[in-house]
Each structure stands twice: as structure tokens, then as C-alpha cells.
PDB file of C-alpha atoms in Angstrom:
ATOM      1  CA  UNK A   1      48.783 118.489 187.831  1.00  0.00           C
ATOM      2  CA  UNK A   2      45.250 118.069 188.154  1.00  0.00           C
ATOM      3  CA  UNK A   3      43.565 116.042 185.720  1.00  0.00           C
ATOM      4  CA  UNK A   4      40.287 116.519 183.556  1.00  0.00           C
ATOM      5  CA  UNK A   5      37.085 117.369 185.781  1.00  0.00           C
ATOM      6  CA  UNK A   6      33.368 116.115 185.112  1.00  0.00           C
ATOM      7  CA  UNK A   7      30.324 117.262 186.600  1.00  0.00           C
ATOM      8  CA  UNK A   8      27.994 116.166 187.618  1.00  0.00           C
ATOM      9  CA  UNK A   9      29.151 112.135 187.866  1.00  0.00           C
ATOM     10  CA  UNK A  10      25.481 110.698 187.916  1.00  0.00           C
ATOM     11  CA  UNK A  11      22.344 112.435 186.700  1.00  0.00           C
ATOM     12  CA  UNK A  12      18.637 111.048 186.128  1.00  0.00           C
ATOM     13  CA  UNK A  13      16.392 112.768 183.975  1.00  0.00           C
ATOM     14  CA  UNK A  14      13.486 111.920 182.066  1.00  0.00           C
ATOM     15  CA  UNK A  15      11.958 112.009 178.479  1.00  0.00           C
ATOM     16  CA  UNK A  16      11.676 115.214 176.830  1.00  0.00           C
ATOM     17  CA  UNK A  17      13.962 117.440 179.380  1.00  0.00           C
ATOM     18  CA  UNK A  18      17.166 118.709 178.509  1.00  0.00           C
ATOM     19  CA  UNK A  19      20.925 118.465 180.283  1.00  0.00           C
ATOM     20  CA  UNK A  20      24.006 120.265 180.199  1.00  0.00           C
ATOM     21  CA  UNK A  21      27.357 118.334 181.099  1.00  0.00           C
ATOM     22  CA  UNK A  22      30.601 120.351 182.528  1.00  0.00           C
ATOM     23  CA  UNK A  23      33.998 119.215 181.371  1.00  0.00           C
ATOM     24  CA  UNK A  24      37.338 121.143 183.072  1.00  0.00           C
ATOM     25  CA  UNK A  25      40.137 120.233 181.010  1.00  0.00           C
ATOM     26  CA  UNK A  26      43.875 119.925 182.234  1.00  0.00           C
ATOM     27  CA  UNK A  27      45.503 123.213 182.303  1.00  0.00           C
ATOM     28  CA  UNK A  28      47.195 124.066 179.159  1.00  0.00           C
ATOM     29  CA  UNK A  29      45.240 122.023 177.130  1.00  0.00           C
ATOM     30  CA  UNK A  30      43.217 123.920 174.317  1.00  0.00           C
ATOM     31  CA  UNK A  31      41.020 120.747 172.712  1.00  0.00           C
ATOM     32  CA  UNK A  32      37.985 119.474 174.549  1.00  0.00           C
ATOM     33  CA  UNK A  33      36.465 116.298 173.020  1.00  0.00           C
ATOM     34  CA  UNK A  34      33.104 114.442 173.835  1.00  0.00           C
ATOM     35  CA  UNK A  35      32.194 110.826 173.382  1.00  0.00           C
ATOM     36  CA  UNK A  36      29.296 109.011 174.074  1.00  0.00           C
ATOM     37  CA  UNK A  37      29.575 105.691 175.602  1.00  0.00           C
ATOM     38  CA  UNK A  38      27.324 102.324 176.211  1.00  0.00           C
ATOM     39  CA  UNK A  39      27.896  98.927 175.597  1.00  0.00           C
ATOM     40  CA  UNK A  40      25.730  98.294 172.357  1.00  0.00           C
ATOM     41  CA  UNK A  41      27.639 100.934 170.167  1.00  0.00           C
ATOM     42  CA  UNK A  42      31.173 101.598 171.960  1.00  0.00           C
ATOM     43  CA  UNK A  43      32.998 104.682 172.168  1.00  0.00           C
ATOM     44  CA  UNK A  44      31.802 107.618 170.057  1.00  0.00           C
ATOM     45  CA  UNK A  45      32.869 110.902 169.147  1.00  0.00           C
ATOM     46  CA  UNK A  46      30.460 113.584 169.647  1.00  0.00           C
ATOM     47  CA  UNK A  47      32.703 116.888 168.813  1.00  0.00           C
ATOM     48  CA  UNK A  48      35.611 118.104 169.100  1.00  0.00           C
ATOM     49  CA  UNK A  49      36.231 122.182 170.339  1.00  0.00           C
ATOM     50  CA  UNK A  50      39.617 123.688 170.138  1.00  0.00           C
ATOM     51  CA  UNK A  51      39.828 127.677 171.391  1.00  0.00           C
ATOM     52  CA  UNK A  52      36.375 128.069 171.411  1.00  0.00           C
ATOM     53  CA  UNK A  53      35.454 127.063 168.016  1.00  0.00           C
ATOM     54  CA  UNK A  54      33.989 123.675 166.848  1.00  0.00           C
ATOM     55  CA  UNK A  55      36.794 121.651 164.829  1.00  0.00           C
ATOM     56  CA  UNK A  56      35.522 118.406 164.390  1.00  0.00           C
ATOM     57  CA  UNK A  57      31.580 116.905 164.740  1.00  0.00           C
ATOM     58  CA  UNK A  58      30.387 113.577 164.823  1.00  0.00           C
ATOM     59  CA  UNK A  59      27.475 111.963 163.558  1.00  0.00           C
ATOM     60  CA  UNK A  60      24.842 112.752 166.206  1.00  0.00           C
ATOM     61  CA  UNK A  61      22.119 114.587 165.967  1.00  0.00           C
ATOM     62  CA  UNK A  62      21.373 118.316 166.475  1.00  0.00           C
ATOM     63  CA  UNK A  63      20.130 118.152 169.706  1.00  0.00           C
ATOM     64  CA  UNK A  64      24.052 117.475 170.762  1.00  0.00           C
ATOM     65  CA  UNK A  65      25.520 120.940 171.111  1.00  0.00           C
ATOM     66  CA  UNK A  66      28.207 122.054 172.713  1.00  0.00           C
ATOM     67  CA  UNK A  67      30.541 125.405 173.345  1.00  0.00           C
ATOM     68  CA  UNK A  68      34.112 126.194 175.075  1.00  0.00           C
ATOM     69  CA  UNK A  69      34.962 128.665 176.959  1.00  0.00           C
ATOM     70  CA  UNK A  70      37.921 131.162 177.104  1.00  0.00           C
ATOM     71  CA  UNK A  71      39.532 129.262 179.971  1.00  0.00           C
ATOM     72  CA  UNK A  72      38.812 126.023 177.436  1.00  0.00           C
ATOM     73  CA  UNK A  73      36.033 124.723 180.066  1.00  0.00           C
ATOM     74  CA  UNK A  74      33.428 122.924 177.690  1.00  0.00           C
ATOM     75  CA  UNK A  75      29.785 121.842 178.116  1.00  0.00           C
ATOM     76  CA  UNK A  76      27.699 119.840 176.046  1.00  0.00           C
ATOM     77  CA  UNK A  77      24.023 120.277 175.908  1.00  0.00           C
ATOM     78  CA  UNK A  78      21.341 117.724 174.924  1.00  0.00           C
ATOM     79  CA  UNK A  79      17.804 118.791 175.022  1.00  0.00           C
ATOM     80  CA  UNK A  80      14.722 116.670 174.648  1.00  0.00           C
ATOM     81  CA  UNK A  81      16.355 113.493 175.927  1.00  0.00           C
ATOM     82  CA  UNK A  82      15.173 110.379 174.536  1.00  0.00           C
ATOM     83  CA  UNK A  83      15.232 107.028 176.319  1.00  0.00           C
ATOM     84  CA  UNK A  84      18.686 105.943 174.119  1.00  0.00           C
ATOM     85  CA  UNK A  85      20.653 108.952 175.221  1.00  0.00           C
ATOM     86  CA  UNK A  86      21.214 107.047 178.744  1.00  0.00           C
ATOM     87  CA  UNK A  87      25.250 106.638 178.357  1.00  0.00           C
ATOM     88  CA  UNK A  88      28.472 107.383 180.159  1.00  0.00           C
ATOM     89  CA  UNK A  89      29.396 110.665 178.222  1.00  0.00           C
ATOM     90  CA  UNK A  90      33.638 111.178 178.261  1.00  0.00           C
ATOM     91  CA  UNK A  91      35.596 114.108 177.399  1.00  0.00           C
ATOM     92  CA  UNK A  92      38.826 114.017 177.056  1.00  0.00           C
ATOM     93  CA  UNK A  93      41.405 117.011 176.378  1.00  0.00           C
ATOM     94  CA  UNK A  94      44.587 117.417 174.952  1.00  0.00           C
ATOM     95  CA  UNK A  95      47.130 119.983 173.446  1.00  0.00           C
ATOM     96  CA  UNK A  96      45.283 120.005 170.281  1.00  0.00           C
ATOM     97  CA  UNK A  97      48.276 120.304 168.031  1.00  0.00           C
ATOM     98  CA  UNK A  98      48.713 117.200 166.407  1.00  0.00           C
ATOM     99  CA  UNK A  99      45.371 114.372 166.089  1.00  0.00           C
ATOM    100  CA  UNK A 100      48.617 111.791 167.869  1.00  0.00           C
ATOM    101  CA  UNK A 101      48.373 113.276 170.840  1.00  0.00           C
ATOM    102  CA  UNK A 102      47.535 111.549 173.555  1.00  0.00           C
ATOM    103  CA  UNK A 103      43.585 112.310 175.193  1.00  0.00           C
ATOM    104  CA  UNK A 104      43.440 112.593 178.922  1.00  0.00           C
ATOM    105  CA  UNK A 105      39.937 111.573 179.825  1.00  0.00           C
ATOM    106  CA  UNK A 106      37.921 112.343 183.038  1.00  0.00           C
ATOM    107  CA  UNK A 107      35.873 109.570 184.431  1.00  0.00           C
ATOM    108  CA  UNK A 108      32.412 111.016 183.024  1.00  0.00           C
ATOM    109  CA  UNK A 109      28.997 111.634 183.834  1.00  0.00           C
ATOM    110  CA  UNK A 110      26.362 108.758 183.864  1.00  0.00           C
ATOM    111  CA  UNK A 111      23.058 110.152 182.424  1.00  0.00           C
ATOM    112  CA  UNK A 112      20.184 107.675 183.054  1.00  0.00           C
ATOM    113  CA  UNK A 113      16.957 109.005 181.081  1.00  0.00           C
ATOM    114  CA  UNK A 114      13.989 107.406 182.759  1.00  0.00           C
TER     115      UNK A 114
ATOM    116  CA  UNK B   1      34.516 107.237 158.958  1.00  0.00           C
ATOM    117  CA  UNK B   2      37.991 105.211 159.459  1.00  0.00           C
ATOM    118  CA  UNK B   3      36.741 101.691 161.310  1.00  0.00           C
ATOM    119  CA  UNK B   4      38.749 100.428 163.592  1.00  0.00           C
ATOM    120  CA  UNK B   5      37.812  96.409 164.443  1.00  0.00           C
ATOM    121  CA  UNK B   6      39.007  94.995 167.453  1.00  0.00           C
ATOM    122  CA  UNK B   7      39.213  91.245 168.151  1.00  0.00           C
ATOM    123  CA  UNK B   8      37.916  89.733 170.219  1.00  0.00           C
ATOM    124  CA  UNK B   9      34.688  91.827 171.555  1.00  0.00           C
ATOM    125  CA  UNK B  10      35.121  89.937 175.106  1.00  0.00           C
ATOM    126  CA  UNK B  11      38.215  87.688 176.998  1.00  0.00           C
ATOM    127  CA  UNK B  12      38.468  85.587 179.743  1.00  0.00           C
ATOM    128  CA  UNK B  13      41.341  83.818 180.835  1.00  0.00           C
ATOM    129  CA  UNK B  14      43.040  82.731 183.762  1.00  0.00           C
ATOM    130  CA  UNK B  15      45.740  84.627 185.411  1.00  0.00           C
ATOM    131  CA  UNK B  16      48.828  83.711 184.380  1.00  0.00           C
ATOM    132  CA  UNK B  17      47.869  82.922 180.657  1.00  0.00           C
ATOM    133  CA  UNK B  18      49.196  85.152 177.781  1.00  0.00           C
ATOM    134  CA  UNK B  19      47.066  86.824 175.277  1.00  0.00           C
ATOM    135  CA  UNK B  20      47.102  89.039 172.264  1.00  0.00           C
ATOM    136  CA  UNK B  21      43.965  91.659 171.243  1.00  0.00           C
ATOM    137  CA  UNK B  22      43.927  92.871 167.495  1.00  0.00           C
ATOM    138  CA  UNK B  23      42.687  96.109 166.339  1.00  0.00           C
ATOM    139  CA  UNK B  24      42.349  95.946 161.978  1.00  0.00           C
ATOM    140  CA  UNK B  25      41.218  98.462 159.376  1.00  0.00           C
ATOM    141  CA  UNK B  26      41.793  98.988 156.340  1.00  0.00           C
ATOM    142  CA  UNK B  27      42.847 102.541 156.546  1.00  0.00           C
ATOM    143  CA  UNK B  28      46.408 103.950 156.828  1.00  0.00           C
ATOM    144  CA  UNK B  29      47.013 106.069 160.366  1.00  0.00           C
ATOM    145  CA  UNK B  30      49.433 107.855 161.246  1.00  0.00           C
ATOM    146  CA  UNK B  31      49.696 106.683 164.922  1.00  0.00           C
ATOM    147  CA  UNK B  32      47.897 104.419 167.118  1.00  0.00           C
ATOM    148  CA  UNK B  33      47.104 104.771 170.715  1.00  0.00           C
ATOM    149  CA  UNK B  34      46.463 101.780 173.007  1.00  0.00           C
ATOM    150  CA  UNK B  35      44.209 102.764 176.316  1.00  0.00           C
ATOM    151  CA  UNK B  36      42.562 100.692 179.107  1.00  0.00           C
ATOM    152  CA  UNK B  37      39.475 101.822 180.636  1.00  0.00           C
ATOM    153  CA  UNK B  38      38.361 100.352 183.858  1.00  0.00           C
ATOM    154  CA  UNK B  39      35.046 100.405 185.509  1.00  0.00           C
ATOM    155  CA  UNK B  40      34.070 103.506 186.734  1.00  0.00           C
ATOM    156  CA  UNK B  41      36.968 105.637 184.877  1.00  0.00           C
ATOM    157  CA  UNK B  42      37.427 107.255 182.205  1.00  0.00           C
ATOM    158  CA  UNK B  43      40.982 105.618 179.635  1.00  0.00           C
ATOM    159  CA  UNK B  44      43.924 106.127 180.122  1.00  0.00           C
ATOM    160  CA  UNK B  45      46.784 106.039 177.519  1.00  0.00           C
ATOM    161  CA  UNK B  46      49.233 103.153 177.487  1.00  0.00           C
ATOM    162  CA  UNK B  47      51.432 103.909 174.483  1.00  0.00           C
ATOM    163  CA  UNK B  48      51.780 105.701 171.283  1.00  0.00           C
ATOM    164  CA  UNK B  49      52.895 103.671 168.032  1.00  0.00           C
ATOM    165  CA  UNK B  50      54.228 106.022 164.771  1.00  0.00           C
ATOM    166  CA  UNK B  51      56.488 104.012 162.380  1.00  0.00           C
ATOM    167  CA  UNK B  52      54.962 101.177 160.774  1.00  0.00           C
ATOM    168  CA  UNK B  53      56.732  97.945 162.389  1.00  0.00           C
ATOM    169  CA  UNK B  54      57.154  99.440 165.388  1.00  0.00           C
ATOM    170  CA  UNK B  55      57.558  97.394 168.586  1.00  0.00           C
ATOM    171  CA  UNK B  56      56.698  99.173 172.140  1.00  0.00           C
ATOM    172  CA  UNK B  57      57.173  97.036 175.666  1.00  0.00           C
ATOM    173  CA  UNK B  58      54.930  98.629 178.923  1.00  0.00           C
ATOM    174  CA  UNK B  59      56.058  95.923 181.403  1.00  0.00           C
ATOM    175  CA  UNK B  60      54.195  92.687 180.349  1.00  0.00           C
ATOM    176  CA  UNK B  61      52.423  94.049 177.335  1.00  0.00           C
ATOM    177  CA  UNK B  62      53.648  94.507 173.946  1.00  0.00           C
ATOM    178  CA  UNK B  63      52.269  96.402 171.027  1.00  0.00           C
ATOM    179  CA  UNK B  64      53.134  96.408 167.374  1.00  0.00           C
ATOM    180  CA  UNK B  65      51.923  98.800 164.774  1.00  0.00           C
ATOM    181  CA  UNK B  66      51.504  96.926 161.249  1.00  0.00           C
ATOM    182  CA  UNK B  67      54.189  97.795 158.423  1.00  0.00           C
ATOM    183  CA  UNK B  68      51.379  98.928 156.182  1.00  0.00           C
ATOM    184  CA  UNK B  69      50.481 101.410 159.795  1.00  0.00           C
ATOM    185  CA  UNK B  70      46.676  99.994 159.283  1.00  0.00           C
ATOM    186  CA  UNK B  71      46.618  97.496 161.947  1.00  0.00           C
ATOM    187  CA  UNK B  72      48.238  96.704 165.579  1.00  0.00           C
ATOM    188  CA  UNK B  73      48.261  94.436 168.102  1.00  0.00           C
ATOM    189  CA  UNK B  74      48.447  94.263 171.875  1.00  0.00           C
ATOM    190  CA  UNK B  75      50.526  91.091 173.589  1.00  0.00           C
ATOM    191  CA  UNK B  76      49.391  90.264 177.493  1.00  0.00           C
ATOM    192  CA  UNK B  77      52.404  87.699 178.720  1.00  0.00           C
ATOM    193  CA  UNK B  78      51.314  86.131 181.885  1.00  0.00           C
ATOM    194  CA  UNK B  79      47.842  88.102 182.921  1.00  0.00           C
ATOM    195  CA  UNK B  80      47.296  89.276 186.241  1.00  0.00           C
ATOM    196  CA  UNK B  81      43.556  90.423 187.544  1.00  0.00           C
ATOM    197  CA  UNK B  82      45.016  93.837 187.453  1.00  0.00           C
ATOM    198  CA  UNK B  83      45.106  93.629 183.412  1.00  0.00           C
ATOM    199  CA  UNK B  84      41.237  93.223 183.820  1.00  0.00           C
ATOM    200  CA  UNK B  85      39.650  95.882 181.389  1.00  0.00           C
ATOM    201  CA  UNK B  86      38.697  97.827 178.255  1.00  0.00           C
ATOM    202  CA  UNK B  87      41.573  97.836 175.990  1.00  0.00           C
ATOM    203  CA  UNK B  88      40.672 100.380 173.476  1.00  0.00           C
ATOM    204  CA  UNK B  89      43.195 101.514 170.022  1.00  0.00           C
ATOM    205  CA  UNK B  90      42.189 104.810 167.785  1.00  0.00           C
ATOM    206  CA  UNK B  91      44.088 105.611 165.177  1.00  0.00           C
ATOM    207  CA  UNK B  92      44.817 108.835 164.007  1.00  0.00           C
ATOM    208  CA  UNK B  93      44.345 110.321 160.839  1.00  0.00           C
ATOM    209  CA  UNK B  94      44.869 114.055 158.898  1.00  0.00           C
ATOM    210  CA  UNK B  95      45.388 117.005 161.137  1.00  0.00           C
ATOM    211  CA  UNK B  96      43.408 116.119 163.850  1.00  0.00           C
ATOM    212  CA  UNK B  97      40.753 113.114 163.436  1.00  0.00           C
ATOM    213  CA  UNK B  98      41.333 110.304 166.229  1.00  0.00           C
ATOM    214  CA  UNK B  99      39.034 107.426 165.783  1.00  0.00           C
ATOM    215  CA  UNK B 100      38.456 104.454 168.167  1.00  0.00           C
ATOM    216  CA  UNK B 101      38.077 100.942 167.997  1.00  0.00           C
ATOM    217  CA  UNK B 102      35.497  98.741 168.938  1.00  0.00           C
ATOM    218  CA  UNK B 103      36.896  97.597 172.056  1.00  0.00           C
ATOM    219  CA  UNK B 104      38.303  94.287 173.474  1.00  0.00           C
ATOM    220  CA  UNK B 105      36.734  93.555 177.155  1.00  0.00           C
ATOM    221  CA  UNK B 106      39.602  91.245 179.003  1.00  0.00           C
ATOM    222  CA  UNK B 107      38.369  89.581 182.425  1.00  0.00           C
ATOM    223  CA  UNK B 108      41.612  87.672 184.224  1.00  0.00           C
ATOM    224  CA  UNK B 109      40.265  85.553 186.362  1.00  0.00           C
ATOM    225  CA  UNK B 110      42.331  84.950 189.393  1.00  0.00           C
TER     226      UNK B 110
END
């Protein structure tokens, strides 16, 4: 079974341009969640989409968006990127039923904002 | 906002030493997940804990979910450099909320 899918890995951008991250979740799985990760502030949650709708947000800004897909494929959007939005951005699916079950996680994209 | 502390923020020890990580709130969940992270990956789930007092064995790691279901803790017997990582809990809450902890970074040192 393959397992959750993030592209790009790496990306450099710079102040003021925006980004869109790609997240393929494992097959079956209907939630999508994104979390934004450095080493000051931890793991956060971003949002959460389930069948295409938005379930759960975060508290981040607007300039976090995101959407999924019919085939539950997410992307998140961030547009005029500030210097603190360099993190390793996670998403993670699961069956979406129940909040206990378990998130399967890709291995992210690094977004360095120069 | 359920907070989840974990203690402590950073570990090193030696291999072959035991060790326990904590992970406190004062919130009531209905589960709580244990995952390791290491460099260059995203987690990856270790175990699930549901009934308060509950005791779960992965090998040389044991977790325990509080009685009161608001805090847990995860027992290392005997480290090995493999253990080396991000332990992580979230806790989860209503429906569908699943909030994470802090984080406890363990370095074995071999």
C-alpha cells in the first residue's frame, strides 16, 4: 500500500511570492491534515479537509489556504511568504471517522523563504 | 486549544540506560497516540492508548495512559541508538480534534 506522497520535498522562495504544496493521501483515506513544523514552536495544525470540505482550522493566518480534491489529493497554498513561514510543512491522512485514528504522515516539504 | 506538555524538551543518554518521557495536560482525551519522528521523515504511529490505566508494551517501550485519561507516559528500558528521535503524544478530543504535544527530542548515544 503506498503511503502518503509530498511534493515537492525542498523548495526556496523568497519574500512576498506565494507556494502551493501537493499532498497524495493513502488510498481510502478521506481526511487530509496539514501541520507546520520548526523547532521554536513544534508541531502545528494548520487544517484539517475531509471530502472536500474544510472540517477543522487552526490558528494561522489567512494567507494559509487550502482545498481537496475528489480523489482526496490536497494542496495548501501560502501567498506572500514571510521570512517565518520557512518550516517543514506535514500532512498526514487518515480514515477520518473517528479524531483516534491513527495519522499516516508523508515526510514533507522543506520551504526555505530567503 | 487542549495543551499537551511533554517532559523533557531534549534527552541524552547512553545506550543501554532506561528512560521515561511524560506528556501532561490538564484536559480529558479520549485516546492518546505516541509517534516518533526521525530526521528527514515525517511520524509514524507507535501505539494507541483508550481506557484510562491502560498499559501498552512495543518491544522495549511501554506506555501508560493516566486513570483520569489526561496524561501518559512513555518507558525506554535499555536504549539503543535506534530509539534516537522525536517522540511526539496528541491526544484526541470530540469528534475529530487531535492535538499534539510539545515534543521530547531523545539522542542515545552509542
Amino acid at each position: 500500500k503506498a503511503g502518503v506522497t509530498q511534493t515537492p520535498r525542498y523548495l526556496i522562495k523568497t519574500r512576498g511570492q506565494q507556494v502551493t504544496l501537493s499532498c497524495s493521501p493513502i488510498s481510502g483515506h478521506r481526511s487530509v491534515s496539514w501541520y507546520q513544523q520548526t523547532p521554536g514552536q513544534g508541531l502545528q495544525f494548520l487544517f484539517e479537509y475531509f471530502s472536500e470540505t474544510q472540517r477543522n482550522k487552526g490558528n494561522f493566518p489567512g494567507r494559509f489556504s487550502g482545498r481537496q480534491f475528489s480523489n482526496s489529493r490536497s494542496e495548501m497554498n501560502v501567498s506572500t511568504l514571510e521570512l517565518g513561514d520557512s518550516a517543514l510543512y506535514l500532512c498526514a491522512s487518515s480514515l477520518g471517522n473517528r479524531a483516534n485514528q491513527p495519522q499516516h504522515f508523508g515526510d514533507g516539504t522543506r520551504l526555505s523563504i530567503l | 486549544t487542549q495543551l499537551l506538555e511533554q517532559s523533557p524538551q531534549f534527552l541524552s543518554i547512553q545506550e543501554g540506560e532506561n528512560l521515561t518521557v511524560y506528556c501532561n495536560s490538564s484536559s480529558v482525551f479520549s485516546s492518546l497516540q505516541w509517534y516518533r519522528q526521525e530526521p528527514g521523515e515525517g511520524p509514524v504511529l507507535l501505539v494507541t492508548v483508550v481506557t484510562g490505566g491502560e498499559v501498552k508494551k512495543l518491544k522495549r517501550l511501554t506506555f501508560q495512559f493516566g486513570d483520569a485519561r489526561k496524561d501518559s507516559s512513555l518507558h525506554i528500558t535499555a536504549a539503543q541508538p535506534g530509539d534516537t528521535g522525536l517522540y511526539l503524544c496528541a491526544g484526541a478530543s470530540g469528534a475529530n480534534n487531535l492535538f499534539f504535544g510539545t515534543g521530547t527530542r531523545l539522542t542515545v548515544i552509542p
